[in-house]
Each structure stands twice: as structure tokens, then as C-alpha cells.
Short mmCIF file of N, CA and C in Angstrom, two decimals:
data_model
loop_
_atom_site.label_atom_id
_atom_site.label_comp_id
_atom_site.label_asym_id
_atom_site.label_seq_id
_atom_site.Cartn_x
_atom_site.Cartn_y
_atom_site.Cartn_z
N UNK A 1 -54.65 1.31 38.35
CA UNK A 1 -54.88 1.14 36.91
C UNK A 1 -53.74 1.75 36.08
N UNK A 2 -53.37 2.99 36.48
CA UNK A 2 -52.30 3.69 35.77
C UNK A 2 -50.98 2.95 35.92
N UNK A 3 -50.72 2.44 37.14
CA UNK A 3 -49.48 1.70 37.38
C UNK A 3 -49.41 0.43 36.53
N UNK A 4 -50.54 -0.25 36.42
CA UNK A 4 -50.56 -1.49 35.63
C UNK A 4 -50.31 -1.21 34.15
N UNK A 5 -50.85 -0.06 33.62
CA UNK A 5 -50.63 0.30 32.22
C UNK A 5 -49.16 0.64 31.98
N UNK A 6 -48.57 1.41 32.92
CA UNK A 6 -47.16 1.76 32.78
C UNK A 6 -46.29 0.52 32.84
N UNK A 7 -46.64 -0.40 33.76
CA UNK A 7 -45.88 -1.64 33.90
C UNK A 7 -45.95 -2.49 32.65
N UNK A 8 -47.14 -2.58 32.08
CA UNK A 8 -47.30 -3.39 30.86
C UNK A 8 -46.55 -2.77 29.69
N UNK A 9 -46.55 -1.42 29.63
CA UNK A 9 -45.83 -0.74 28.55
C UNK A 9 -44.33 -0.99 28.66
N UNK A 10 -43.80 -0.92 29.91
CA UNK A 10 -42.37 -1.19 30.12
C UNK A 10 -42.01 -2.63 29.75
N UNK A 11 -42.90 -3.55 30.07
CA UNK A 11 -42.69 -4.96 29.75
C UNK A 11 -42.62 -5.17 28.24
N UNK A 12 -43.55 -4.49 27.52
CA UNK A 12 -43.57 -4.60 26.05
C UNK A 12 -42.28 -4.05 25.44
N UNK A 13 -41.84 -2.89 25.97
CA UNK A 13 -40.60 -2.27 25.47
C UNK A 13 -39.40 -3.19 25.70
N UNK A 14 -39.31 -3.80 26.87
CA UNK A 14 -38.21 -4.73 27.16
C UNK A 14 -38.21 -5.89 26.20
N UNK A 15 -39.43 -6.42 25.90
CA UNK A 15 -39.52 -7.56 24.97
C UNK A 15 -39.08 -7.15 23.57
N UNK A 16 -39.51 -5.95 23.13
CA UNK A 16 -39.16 -5.48 21.79
C UNK A 16 -37.65 -5.29 21.67
N UNK A 17 -37.04 -4.64 22.73
CA UNK A 17 -35.59 -4.41 22.69
C UNK A 17 -34.82 -5.73 22.71
N UNK A 18 -35.32 -6.70 23.51
CA UNK A 18 -34.68 -8.02 23.57
C UNK A 18 -34.76 -8.71 22.22
N UNK A 19 -35.95 -8.61 21.57
CA UNK A 19 -36.13 -9.25 20.26
C UNK A 19 -35.24 -8.60 19.22
N UNK A 20 -35.14 -7.23 19.26
CA UNK A 20 -34.31 -6.54 18.27
C UNK A 20 -32.84 -6.87 18.48
N UNK A 21 -32.41 -6.97 19.77
CA UNK A 21 -31.02 -7.35 20.05
C UNK A 21 -30.74 -8.77 19.57
N UNK A 22 -31.69 -9.64 19.82
CA UNK A 22 -31.54 -11.03 19.37
C UNK A 22 -31.49 -11.12 17.86
N UNK A 23 -32.32 -10.29 17.20
CA UNK A 23 -32.34 -10.28 15.73
C UNK A 23 -31.01 -9.77 15.20
N UNK A 24 -30.48 -8.67 15.82
CA UNK A 24 -29.19 -8.11 15.39
C UNK A 24 -28.07 -9.12 15.56
N UNK A 25 -28.07 -9.82 16.71
CA UNK A 25 -27.05 -10.85 16.96
C UNK A 25 -27.15 -11.96 15.94
N UNK A 26 -28.40 -12.37 15.68
CA UNK A 26 -28.62 -13.45 14.71
C UNK A 26 -28.16 -13.02 13.33
N UNK A 27 -28.47 -11.73 12.97
CA UNK A 27 -28.05 -11.23 11.65
C UNK A 27 -26.53 -11.18 11.54
N UNK A 28 -25.86 -10.75 12.65
CA UNK A 28 -24.40 -10.72 12.66
C UNK A 28 -23.82 -12.11 12.50
N UNK A 29 -24.45 -13.10 13.18
CA UNK A 29 -24.00 -14.49 13.07
C UNK A 29 -24.20 -15.00 11.64
N UNK A 30 -25.36 -14.66 11.06
CA UNK A 30 -25.65 -15.11 9.69
C UNK A 30 -24.69 -14.46 8.69
N UNK A 31 -24.35 -13.13 8.92
CA UNK A 31 -23.40 -12.47 8.04
C UNK A 31 -22.04 -13.15 8.11
N UNK A 32 -21.64 -13.51 9.34
CA UNK A 32 -20.35 -14.18 9.50
C UNK A 32 -20.34 -15.55 8.86
N UNK A 33 -21.51 -16.22 8.87
CA UNK A 33 -21.60 -17.58 8.35
C UNK A 33 -21.74 -17.60 6.84
N UNK A 34 -22.65 -16.75 6.32
CA UNK A 34 -22.96 -16.78 4.89
C UNK A 34 -22.46 -15.55 4.13
N UNK A 35 -21.90 -14.56 4.83
CA UNK A 35 -21.46 -13.33 4.17
C UNK A 35 -22.58 -12.31 4.11
N UNK A 36 -22.24 -11.10 3.76
CA UNK A 36 -23.23 -10.03 3.71
C UNK A 36 -24.09 -10.17 2.46
N UNK A 37 -25.33 -9.59 2.54
CA UNK A 37 -26.19 -9.56 1.36
C UNK A 37 -25.65 -8.53 0.39
N UNK A 38 -26.07 -8.59 -0.87
CA UNK A 38 -25.57 -7.70 -1.90
C UNK A 38 -25.83 -6.24 -1.58
N UNK A 39 -26.99 -5.95 -0.92
CA UNK A 39 -27.34 -4.57 -0.61
C UNK A 39 -26.42 -3.98 0.46
N UNK A 40 -25.95 -4.82 1.40
CA UNK A 40 -25.15 -4.34 2.52
C UNK A 40 -23.67 -4.22 2.17
N UNK A 41 -23.24 -4.76 1.05
CA UNK A 41 -21.82 -4.75 0.70
C UNK A 41 -21.40 -3.35 0.26
N UNK A 42 -20.26 -2.91 0.77
CA UNK A 42 -19.69 -1.64 0.34
C UNK A 42 -18.87 -1.87 -0.94
N UNK A 43 -18.43 -0.77 -1.52
CA UNK A 43 -17.60 -0.87 -2.73
C UNK A 43 -16.32 -1.63 -2.44
N UNK A 44 -15.76 -1.40 -1.24
CA UNK A 44 -14.50 -2.08 -0.86
C UNK A 44 -14.72 -3.58 -0.72
N UNK A 45 -15.88 -3.98 -0.15
CA UNK A 45 -16.20 -5.40 -0.01
C UNK A 45 -16.28 -6.07 -1.39
N UNK A 46 -16.95 -5.38 -2.32
CA UNK A 46 -17.10 -5.93 -3.68
C UNK A 46 -15.75 -6.02 -4.38
N UNK A 47 -14.90 -4.99 -4.17
CA UNK A 47 -13.57 -5.00 -4.78
C UNK A 47 -12.73 -6.15 -4.24
N UNK A 48 -12.82 -6.39 -2.93
CA UNK A 48 -12.08 -7.49 -2.31
C UNK A 48 -12.54 -8.83 -2.86
N UNK A 49 -13.86 -8.99 -3.06
CA UNK A 49 -14.38 -10.25 -3.62
C UNK A 49 -13.86 -10.47 -5.04
N UNK A 50 -13.85 -9.39 -5.85
CA UNK A 50 -13.36 -9.51 -7.22
C UNK A 50 -11.87 -9.86 -7.25
N UNK A 51 -11.12 -9.24 -6.33
CA UNK A 51 -9.69 -9.53 -6.25
C UNK A 51 -9.46 -10.98 -5.83
N UNK A 52 -10.28 -11.47 -4.88
CA UNK A 52 -10.16 -12.86 -4.43
C UNK A 52 -10.47 -13.83 -5.56
N UNK A 53 -11.45 -13.46 -6.41
CA UNK A 53 -11.79 -14.32 -7.55
C UNK A 53 -10.67 -14.35 -8.58
N UNK A 54 -10.04 -13.17 -8.80
CA UNK A 54 -8.97 -13.08 -9.80
C UNK A 54 -7.68 -13.73 -9.30
N UNK A 55 -7.43 -13.60 -7.99
CA UNK A 55 -6.18 -14.12 -7.42
C UNK A 55 -6.45 -15.46 -6.74
N UNK A 56 -5.89 -16.53 -7.24
CA UNK A 56 -6.11 -17.84 -6.61
C UNK A 56 -5.47 -17.91 -5.23
N UNK A 57 -6.00 -18.78 -4.39
CA UNK A 57 -5.41 -18.95 -3.06
C UNK A 57 -4.08 -19.69 -3.20
N UNK A 58 -3.07 -19.18 -2.52
CA UNK A 58 -1.72 -19.74 -2.63
C UNK A 58 -1.26 -20.26 -1.28
N UNK A 59 -0.39 -21.25 -1.32
CA UNK A 59 0.22 -21.75 -0.08
C UNK A 59 1.28 -20.73 0.36
N UNK A 60 1.73 -20.85 1.60
CA UNK A 60 2.73 -19.91 2.11
C UNK A 60 4.03 -20.03 1.32
N UNK A 61 4.39 -21.24 0.90
CA UNK A 61 5.61 -21.44 0.10
C UNK A 61 5.49 -20.74 -1.24
N UNK A 62 4.32 -20.87 -1.89
CA UNK A 62 4.10 -20.20 -3.18
C UNK A 62 4.16 -18.68 -3.04
N UNK A 63 3.62 -18.18 -1.91
CA UNK A 63 3.65 -16.73 -1.67
C UNK A 63 5.10 -16.23 -1.53
N UNK A 64 5.91 -16.98 -0.78
CA UNK A 64 7.31 -16.60 -0.59
C UNK A 64 8.05 -16.63 -1.93
N UNK A 65 7.78 -17.68 -2.73
CA UNK A 65 8.43 -17.80 -4.04
C UNK A 65 8.04 -16.62 -4.94
N UNK A 66 6.76 -16.28 -4.97
CA UNK A 66 6.28 -15.15 -5.77
C UNK A 66 6.92 -13.84 -5.33
N UNK A 67 7.01 -13.65 -4.01
CA UNK A 67 7.62 -12.44 -3.46
C UNK A 67 9.09 -12.33 -3.85
N UNK A 68 9.82 -13.43 -3.67
CA UNK A 68 11.26 -13.43 -3.96
C UNK A 68 11.52 -13.22 -5.45
N UNK A 69 10.73 -13.91 -6.31
CA UNK A 69 10.90 -13.77 -7.76
C UNK A 69 10.66 -12.33 -8.21
N UNK A 70 9.56 -11.73 -7.72
CA UNK A 70 9.25 -10.34 -8.10
C UNK A 70 10.32 -9.38 -7.61
N UNK A 71 10.78 -9.58 -6.38
CA UNK A 71 11.82 -8.71 -5.83
C UNK A 71 13.11 -8.83 -6.63
N UNK A 72 13.47 -10.06 -7.01
CA UNK A 72 14.70 -10.27 -7.78
C UNK A 72 14.59 -9.63 -9.16
N UNK A 73 13.44 -9.82 -9.83
CA UNK A 73 13.24 -9.21 -11.15
C UNK A 73 13.28 -7.69 -11.04
N UNK A 74 12.59 -7.17 -10.01
CA UNK A 74 12.57 -5.73 -9.79
C UNK A 74 13.96 -5.15 -9.55
N UNK A 75 14.73 -5.83 -8.70
CA UNK A 75 16.09 -5.35 -8.40
C UNK A 75 17.01 -5.46 -9.62
N UNK A 76 16.84 -6.55 -10.40
CA UNK A 76 17.65 -6.70 -11.62
C UNK A 76 17.37 -5.57 -12.61
N UNK A 77 16.07 -5.24 -12.76
CA UNK A 77 15.72 -4.14 -13.67
C UNK A 77 16.24 -2.80 -13.14
N UNK A 78 16.09 -2.60 -11.84
CA UNK A 78 16.53 -1.33 -11.25
C UNK A 78 18.04 -1.15 -11.40
N UNK A 79 18.80 -2.19 -11.03
CA UNK A 79 20.26 -2.09 -11.15
C UNK A 79 20.70 -2.16 -12.62
N UNK A 80 19.95 -2.93 -13.43
CA UNK A 80 20.27 -3.01 -14.85
C UNK A 80 20.08 -1.69 -15.58
N UNK A 81 19.20 -0.85 -15.05
CA UNK A 81 18.97 0.46 -15.68
C UNK A 81 20.22 1.33 -15.65
N UNK A 82 21.12 1.05 -14.71
CA UNK A 82 22.34 1.86 -14.60
C UNK A 82 23.31 1.61 -15.76
N UNK A 83 23.08 0.55 -16.55
CA UNK A 83 23.86 0.36 -17.77
C UNK A 83 23.52 1.44 -18.80
N UNK A 84 22.36 2.05 -18.62
CA UNK A 84 21.93 3.14 -19.52
C UNK A 84 22.14 4.51 -18.87
N UNK A 85 22.85 4.52 -17.75
CA UNK A 85 23.04 5.78 -17.03
C UNK A 85 23.88 6.77 -17.85
N UNK A 86 24.87 6.23 -18.61
CA UNK A 86 25.71 7.11 -19.43
C UNK A 86 24.87 7.81 -20.49
N UNK A 87 23.89 7.05 -21.07
CA UNK A 87 22.99 7.69 -22.04
C UNK A 87 22.21 8.82 -21.39
N UNK A 88 21.82 8.59 -20.13
CA UNK A 88 21.07 9.62 -19.40
C UNK A 88 21.95 10.85 -19.19
N UNK A 89 23.21 10.65 -18.82
CA UNK A 89 24.13 11.77 -18.62
C UNK A 89 24.30 12.55 -19.93
N UNK A 90 24.30 11.79 -21.06
CA UNK A 90 24.46 12.43 -22.37
C UNK A 90 23.20 13.15 -22.83
N UNK A 91 22.09 12.97 -22.11
CA UNK A 91 20.87 13.71 -22.46
C UNK A 91 19.66 12.86 -22.76
N UNK A 92 19.85 11.53 -22.98
CA UNK A 92 18.71 10.65 -23.28
C UNK A 92 18.36 9.82 -22.04
N UNK A 93 17.45 10.35 -21.22
CA UNK A 93 17.13 9.71 -19.93
C UNK A 93 15.90 8.79 -19.99
N UNK A 94 15.26 8.69 -21.15
CA UNK A 94 13.99 7.97 -21.24
C UNK A 94 14.12 6.51 -20.82
N UNK A 95 15.03 5.77 -21.45
CA UNK A 95 15.15 4.33 -21.17
C UNK A 95 15.59 4.09 -19.72
N UNK A 96 16.52 4.90 -19.22
CA UNK A 96 16.98 4.76 -17.84
C UNK A 96 15.83 4.95 -16.85
N UNK A 97 15.08 6.02 -17.03
CA UNK A 97 13.99 6.34 -16.09
C UNK A 97 12.88 5.30 -16.12
N UNK A 98 12.52 4.82 -17.32
CA UNK A 98 11.43 3.85 -17.46
C UNK A 98 11.83 2.51 -16.83
N UNK A 99 13.02 2.01 -17.17
CA UNK A 99 13.46 0.71 -16.63
C UNK A 99 13.64 0.77 -15.12
N UNK A 100 14.21 1.87 -14.64
CA UNK A 100 14.41 2.06 -13.19
C UNK A 100 13.07 2.05 -12.46
N UNK A 101 12.09 2.78 -12.99
CA UNK A 101 10.78 2.88 -12.34
C UNK A 101 10.01 1.57 -12.41
N UNK A 102 10.07 0.87 -13.55
CA UNK A 102 9.39 -0.42 -13.68
C UNK A 102 9.97 -1.43 -12.69
N UNK A 103 11.28 -1.39 -12.50
CA UNK A 103 11.92 -2.27 -11.52
C UNK A 103 11.38 -2.04 -10.11
N UNK A 104 11.24 -0.78 -9.74
CA UNK A 104 10.69 -0.46 -8.41
C UNK A 104 9.23 -0.89 -8.29
N UNK A 105 8.46 -0.72 -9.35
CA UNK A 105 7.04 -1.12 -9.32
C UNK A 105 6.92 -2.63 -9.12
N UNK A 106 7.71 -3.40 -9.86
CA UNK A 106 7.65 -4.87 -9.74
C UNK A 106 8.08 -5.31 -8.34
N UNK A 107 9.08 -4.64 -7.78
CA UNK A 107 9.54 -4.98 -6.42
C UNK A 107 8.43 -4.73 -5.40
N UNK A 108 7.68 -3.65 -5.58
CA UNK A 108 6.56 -3.35 -4.66
C UNK A 108 5.43 -4.36 -4.86
N UNK A 109 5.14 -4.71 -6.12
CA UNK A 109 4.08 -5.68 -6.41
C UNK A 109 4.40 -7.03 -5.77
N UNK A 110 5.68 -7.35 -5.64
CA UNK A 110 6.09 -8.60 -4.99
C UNK A 110 5.53 -8.74 -3.58
N UNK A 111 5.40 -7.61 -2.87
CA UNK A 111 4.87 -7.65 -1.50
C UNK A 111 3.40 -8.03 -1.47
N UNK A 112 2.69 -7.93 -2.60
CA UNK A 112 1.28 -8.32 -2.67
C UNK A 112 1.10 -9.81 -2.44
N UNK A 113 2.15 -10.60 -2.76
CA UNK A 113 2.06 -12.05 -2.57
C UNK A 113 1.97 -12.42 -1.09
N UNK A 114 2.57 -11.62 -0.23
CA UNK A 114 2.67 -11.99 1.19
C UNK A 114 1.33 -11.94 1.91
N UNK A 115 0.57 -10.85 1.70
CA UNK A 115 -0.69 -10.71 2.43
C UNK A 115 -1.91 -10.57 1.54
N UNK A 116 -1.72 -10.58 0.23
CA UNK A 116 -2.83 -10.39 -0.70
C UNK A 116 -2.91 -8.94 -1.15
N UNK A 117 -3.40 -8.69 -2.37
CA UNK A 117 -3.42 -7.32 -2.93
C UNK A 117 -4.21 -6.32 -2.10
N UNK A 118 -5.43 -6.69 -1.69
CA UNK A 118 -6.29 -5.74 -0.96
C UNK A 118 -5.70 -5.39 0.41
N UNK A 119 -5.26 -6.39 1.14
CA UNK A 119 -4.68 -6.13 2.47
C UNK A 119 -3.41 -5.30 2.35
N UNK A 120 -2.62 -5.58 1.32
CA UNK A 120 -1.37 -4.85 1.15
C UNK A 120 -1.65 -3.39 0.77
N UNK A 121 -2.65 -3.17 -0.09
CA UNK A 121 -3.00 -1.80 -0.46
C UNK A 121 -3.51 -1.01 0.74
N UNK A 122 -4.33 -1.67 1.57
CA UNK A 122 -4.80 -1.02 2.81
C UNK A 122 -3.61 -0.70 3.71
N UNK A 123 -2.68 -1.65 3.80
CA UNK A 123 -1.51 -1.48 4.65
C UNK A 123 -0.62 -0.34 4.16
N UNK A 124 -0.53 -0.17 2.83
CA UNK A 124 0.29 0.90 2.26
C UNK A 124 -0.15 2.28 2.73
N UNK A 125 -1.47 2.43 2.92
CA UNK A 125 -2.01 3.75 3.25
C UNK A 125 -2.40 3.87 4.72
N UNK A 126 -1.82 3.01 5.56
CA UNK A 126 -1.99 3.19 7.00
C UNK A 126 -1.18 4.39 7.45
N UNK A 127 -1.52 4.92 8.62
CA UNK A 127 -0.94 6.18 9.09
C UNK A 127 0.59 6.13 9.16
N UNK A 128 1.15 5.00 9.60
CA UNK A 128 2.59 4.90 9.79
C UNK A 128 3.40 4.94 8.51
N UNK A 129 2.80 4.54 7.37
CA UNK A 129 3.55 4.51 6.11
C UNK A 129 2.87 5.29 5.00
N UNK A 130 1.87 6.09 5.34
CA UNK A 130 1.17 6.90 4.34
C UNK A 130 2.12 7.89 3.67
N UNK A 131 2.94 8.55 4.47
CA UNK A 131 3.88 9.55 3.94
C UNK A 131 4.87 8.90 2.97
N UNK A 132 5.43 7.75 3.36
CA UNK A 132 6.40 7.05 2.51
C UNK A 132 5.76 6.58 1.21
N UNK A 133 4.53 6.06 1.29
CA UNK A 133 3.83 5.57 0.10
C UNK A 133 3.55 6.71 -0.87
N UNK A 134 3.01 7.82 -0.35
CA UNK A 134 2.66 8.97 -1.21
C UNK A 134 3.92 9.60 -1.81
N UNK A 135 5.00 9.67 -1.02
CA UNK A 135 6.26 10.23 -1.53
C UNK A 135 6.82 9.35 -2.64
N UNK A 136 6.78 8.03 -2.44
CA UNK A 136 7.27 7.09 -3.46
C UNK A 136 6.46 7.22 -4.75
N UNK A 137 5.13 7.22 -4.64
CA UNK A 137 4.27 7.34 -5.82
C UNK A 137 4.49 8.68 -6.53
N UNK A 138 4.64 9.74 -5.75
CA UNK A 138 4.85 11.08 -6.33
C UNK A 138 6.12 11.11 -7.16
N UNK A 139 7.23 10.62 -6.61
CA UNK A 139 8.51 10.68 -7.33
C UNK A 139 8.56 9.65 -8.46
N UNK A 140 7.82 8.56 -8.33
CA UNK A 140 7.72 7.58 -9.42
C UNK A 140 7.06 8.24 -10.64
N UNK A 141 5.93 8.90 -10.41
CA UNK A 141 5.22 9.57 -11.50
C UNK A 141 6.04 10.74 -12.04
N UNK A 142 6.66 11.50 -11.12
CA UNK A 142 7.47 12.65 -11.53
C UNK A 142 8.64 12.23 -12.41
N UNK A 143 9.28 11.11 -12.05
CA UNK A 143 10.41 10.59 -12.85
C UNK A 143 9.98 10.32 -14.28
N UNK A 144 8.83 9.64 -14.42
CA UNK A 144 8.34 9.29 -15.77
C UNK A 144 7.92 10.53 -16.55
N UNK A 145 7.29 11.49 -15.87
CA UNK A 145 6.86 12.72 -16.55
C UNK A 145 8.08 13.49 -17.07
N UNK A 146 9.09 13.68 -16.21
CA UNK A 146 10.28 14.43 -16.61
C UNK A 146 10.99 13.73 -17.77
N UNK A 147 11.04 12.40 -17.72
CA UNK A 147 11.76 11.64 -18.76
C UNK A 147 11.02 11.60 -20.08
N UNK A 148 9.68 11.60 -20.05
CA UNK A 148 8.90 11.37 -21.27
C UNK A 148 8.35 12.63 -21.93
N UNK A 149 8.16 13.70 -21.14
CA UNK A 149 7.55 14.91 -21.71
C UNK A 149 8.57 15.65 -22.59
N UNK A 150 8.13 16.01 -23.77
CA UNK A 150 9.00 16.76 -24.69
C UNK A 150 9.07 18.23 -24.28
N UNK A 151 10.12 18.88 -24.75
CA UNK A 151 10.23 20.32 -24.52
C UNK A 151 11.11 20.70 -23.34
N UNK A 152 11.59 19.72 -22.59
CA UNK A 152 12.48 20.01 -21.46
C UNK A 152 13.92 19.90 -21.97
N UNK A 153 14.71 20.91 -21.71
CA UNK A 153 16.10 20.90 -22.17
C UNK A 153 16.90 19.83 -21.43
N UNK A 154 17.88 19.26 -22.13
CA UNK A 154 18.70 18.19 -21.55
C UNK A 154 19.43 18.65 -20.30
N UNK A 155 19.88 19.89 -20.30
CA UNK A 155 20.62 20.41 -19.15
C UNK A 155 19.74 20.48 -17.90
N UNK A 156 18.42 20.59 -18.12
CA UNK A 156 17.47 20.59 -17.00
C UNK A 156 16.96 19.19 -16.71
N UNK A 157 16.70 18.41 -17.77
CA UNK A 157 16.11 17.08 -17.64
C UNK A 157 17.01 16.11 -16.87
N UNK A 158 18.29 16.09 -17.20
CA UNK A 158 19.22 15.11 -16.61
C UNK A 158 19.29 15.24 -15.08
N UNK A 159 19.59 16.43 -14.52
CA UNK A 159 19.65 16.51 -13.05
C UNK A 159 18.30 16.24 -12.38
N UNK A 160 17.19 16.64 -13.04
CA UNK A 160 15.87 16.40 -12.45
C UNK A 160 15.54 14.91 -12.40
N UNK A 161 15.87 14.17 -13.47
CA UNK A 161 15.63 12.73 -13.49
C UNK A 161 16.48 12.03 -12.43
N UNK A 162 17.74 12.39 -12.33
CA UNK A 162 18.63 11.78 -11.34
C UNK A 162 18.14 12.07 -9.92
N UNK A 163 17.74 13.32 -9.68
CA UNK A 163 17.25 13.71 -8.36
C UNK A 163 15.95 12.98 -8.00
N UNK A 164 15.03 12.89 -8.97
CA UNK A 164 13.76 12.21 -8.70
C UNK A 164 13.95 10.70 -8.50
N UNK A 165 14.91 10.10 -9.23
CA UNK A 165 15.23 8.67 -9.03
C UNK A 165 15.82 8.43 -7.65
N UNK A 166 16.69 9.35 -7.22
CA UNK A 166 17.28 9.24 -5.88
C UNK A 166 16.21 9.36 -4.79
N UNK A 167 15.30 10.31 -4.96
CA UNK A 167 14.20 10.48 -4.00
C UNK A 167 13.27 9.27 -4.01
N UNK A 168 13.06 8.72 -5.20
CA UNK A 168 12.25 7.51 -5.34
C UNK A 168 12.87 6.34 -4.58
N UNK A 169 14.19 6.21 -4.69
CA UNK A 169 14.91 5.15 -3.99
C UNK A 169 14.82 5.32 -2.47
N UNK A 170 15.03 6.54 -1.99
CA UNK A 170 14.98 6.82 -0.56
C UNK A 170 13.57 6.57 0.00
N UNK A 171 12.55 6.98 -0.77
CA UNK A 171 11.16 6.75 -0.35
C UNK A 171 10.84 5.26 -0.31
N UNK A 172 11.37 4.49 -1.28
CA UNK A 172 11.15 3.05 -1.31
C UNK A 172 11.81 2.37 -0.11
N UNK A 173 13.03 2.81 0.23
CA UNK A 173 13.74 2.24 1.39
C UNK A 173 12.97 2.56 2.67
N UNK A 174 12.51 3.81 2.79
CA UNK A 174 11.76 4.22 3.99
C UNK A 174 10.45 3.44 4.10
N UNK A 175 9.80 3.22 2.94
CA UNK A 175 8.55 2.43 2.90
C UNK A 175 8.82 0.98 3.33
N UNK A 176 9.91 0.39 2.83
CA UNK A 176 10.26 -0.99 3.18
C UNK A 176 10.58 -1.11 4.67
N UNK A 177 11.30 -0.13 5.21
CA UNK A 177 11.66 -0.15 6.62
C UNK A 177 10.46 -0.02 7.54
N UNK A 178 9.35 0.52 7.02
CA UNK A 178 8.15 0.68 7.85
C UNK A 178 7.56 -0.67 8.26
N UNK A 179 7.93 -1.74 7.55
CA UNK A 179 7.44 -3.09 7.89
C UNK A 179 8.35 -3.79 8.91
N UNK A 180 9.49 -3.17 9.24
CA UNK A 180 10.39 -3.73 10.24
C UNK A 180 10.14 -3.01 11.56
N UNK A 181 9.78 -3.74 12.61
CA UNK A 181 9.46 -3.09 13.89
C UNK A 181 10.61 -2.22 14.41
N UNK A 182 10.28 -1.01 14.81
CA UNK A 182 11.21 -0.04 15.43
C UNK A 182 12.31 0.44 14.49
N UNK A 183 12.26 0.09 13.19
CA UNK A 183 13.32 0.52 12.26
C UNK A 183 13.33 2.04 12.12
N UNK A 184 12.15 2.63 11.94
CA UNK A 184 12.07 4.09 11.81
C UNK A 184 12.58 4.79 13.07
N UNK A 185 12.20 4.26 14.22
CA UNK A 185 12.62 4.86 15.49
C UNK A 185 14.13 4.81 15.63
N UNK A 186 14.74 3.67 15.28
CA UNK A 186 16.20 3.53 15.37
C UNK A 186 16.92 4.50 14.45
N UNK A 187 16.40 4.64 13.21
CA UNK A 187 17.04 5.54 12.24
C UNK A 187 16.93 6.99 12.70
N UNK A 188 15.75 7.36 13.21
CA UNK A 188 15.56 8.73 13.70
C UNK A 188 16.49 9.02 14.87
N UNK A 189 16.64 8.04 15.78
CA UNK A 189 17.54 8.21 16.93
C UNK A 189 18.99 8.34 16.47
N UNK A 190 19.37 7.52 15.47
CA UNK A 190 20.74 7.58 14.94
C UNK A 190 21.01 8.93 14.29
N UNK A 191 20.04 9.44 13.54
CA UNK A 191 20.19 10.75 12.88
C UNK A 191 20.34 11.87 13.92
N UNK A 192 19.55 11.77 14.99
CA UNK A 192 19.66 12.77 16.06
C UNK A 192 21.02 12.69 16.76
N UNK A 193 21.58 11.48 16.84
CA UNK A 193 22.91 11.31 17.44
C UNK A 193 24.01 11.92 16.58
N UNK A 194 23.90 11.71 15.24
CA UNK A 194 24.90 12.26 14.33
C UNK A 194 24.73 13.76 14.10
N UNK A 195 23.46 14.19 14.11
CA UNK A 195 23.17 15.62 13.86
C UNK A 195 22.39 16.18 15.05
N UNK A 196 23.10 16.70 16.07
CA UNK A 196 22.43 17.21 17.28
C UNK A 196 21.43 18.32 17.01
N UNK A 197 21.60 19.01 15.87
CA UNK A 197 20.68 20.11 15.55
C UNK A 197 19.27 19.62 15.26
N UNK A 198 19.09 18.31 15.00
CA UNK A 198 17.77 17.75 14.71
C UNK A 198 16.96 17.50 15.97
N UNK A 199 17.60 17.57 17.15
CA UNK A 199 16.90 17.30 18.40
C UNK A 199 15.88 18.39 18.71
#
């Protein structure tokens, strides 16, 4: 009698676990087919949906064109800012710093065309390029703060703006190279070859 009760209980448990597994599989299939319900969506899922609604789907050719146009505009603004470099040396760094930083921002935004804004933002903060992204953003903000905040003497402001722009450029190059396979490894190896003390 006891054995039959234990056997029936085990049979019921197996059926329940099988049904729950089947239900979970079915729910996963339904989520893949129809998407998640509103209750199950995370903030990131909702943000991605809003971005998809705002950003129309583009062909690969349109994405390349958008990327190239943004990069060209960004580079033109960045290099064009050097026409105001003499003003910066003379003490008025505001226009130089703003135009230079806007150029870099537009160049970075151009990369959003390639994989989409959400995927690109996630990619920016992946482990391999987190340091480069944070360094670039830090010096971008620092450049604008130094250039725009009143009360900083010109003798201090000019070298700080130039230094922060240089660091911003180096961080942007390092960030861009993170998308080229083995680029960071090659540069590190080259630096170790030129400077043995880095080994």
C-alpha cells in the first residue's frame, strides 16, 4: 500500500514537472513569436522599442551613407575648429572648444547608423572599450567646462583646453581602434618594442 502511494506521488510529480516544462517552452516560443507582455518587459526593452519606433528601418546602403556623411561633417567641424586656434592661444577658447567637441560628437553619432542606437550604446560600454568610452566622455565634458566656466584665468584656461582636446582626440582614436580586430594588441606590442621599460 505504501509503495503504491509513493509510486503514485512520484508519477504526479513527473507529470507536473513535464507540464511546467512544456508551459515554459511554450511561453518562450510565444515570446519569440509575439514578443514579451508589457509586465515582463524591462526598462531596456521598452527603451529599445521606443528607439525602434523613432528610428526608421534603413537599408545597408542608407546606413553606410548616414555613417559617412556624419563622419565627414564631424571631421570637417573638428579640423575647421583649428581656424579658431589662434583665438584660443590669445585667450578666447570658447568657440574652438565647442566646435571641436561638437565635431567629435557628430562623428561618434555616425556609428549609430551601422548597428542602430541601442546596440551601439551597449557596444560602447562593453568591457573591451569601456575605458576608452568613459575617458572620451570625461575629456569631452571637461573641455566644455573649462572653456565655458567663467573665472578661470586665460593663462590657465588655454593649456587646459589644449590638453583636454588632445586627450579627447587620443581617447576617440583608441575607441575607434577597439572596433578593429587585434588593433589594440598590435599597438600595445609596438609600444613595448619601442619602450622596453613598459614590458
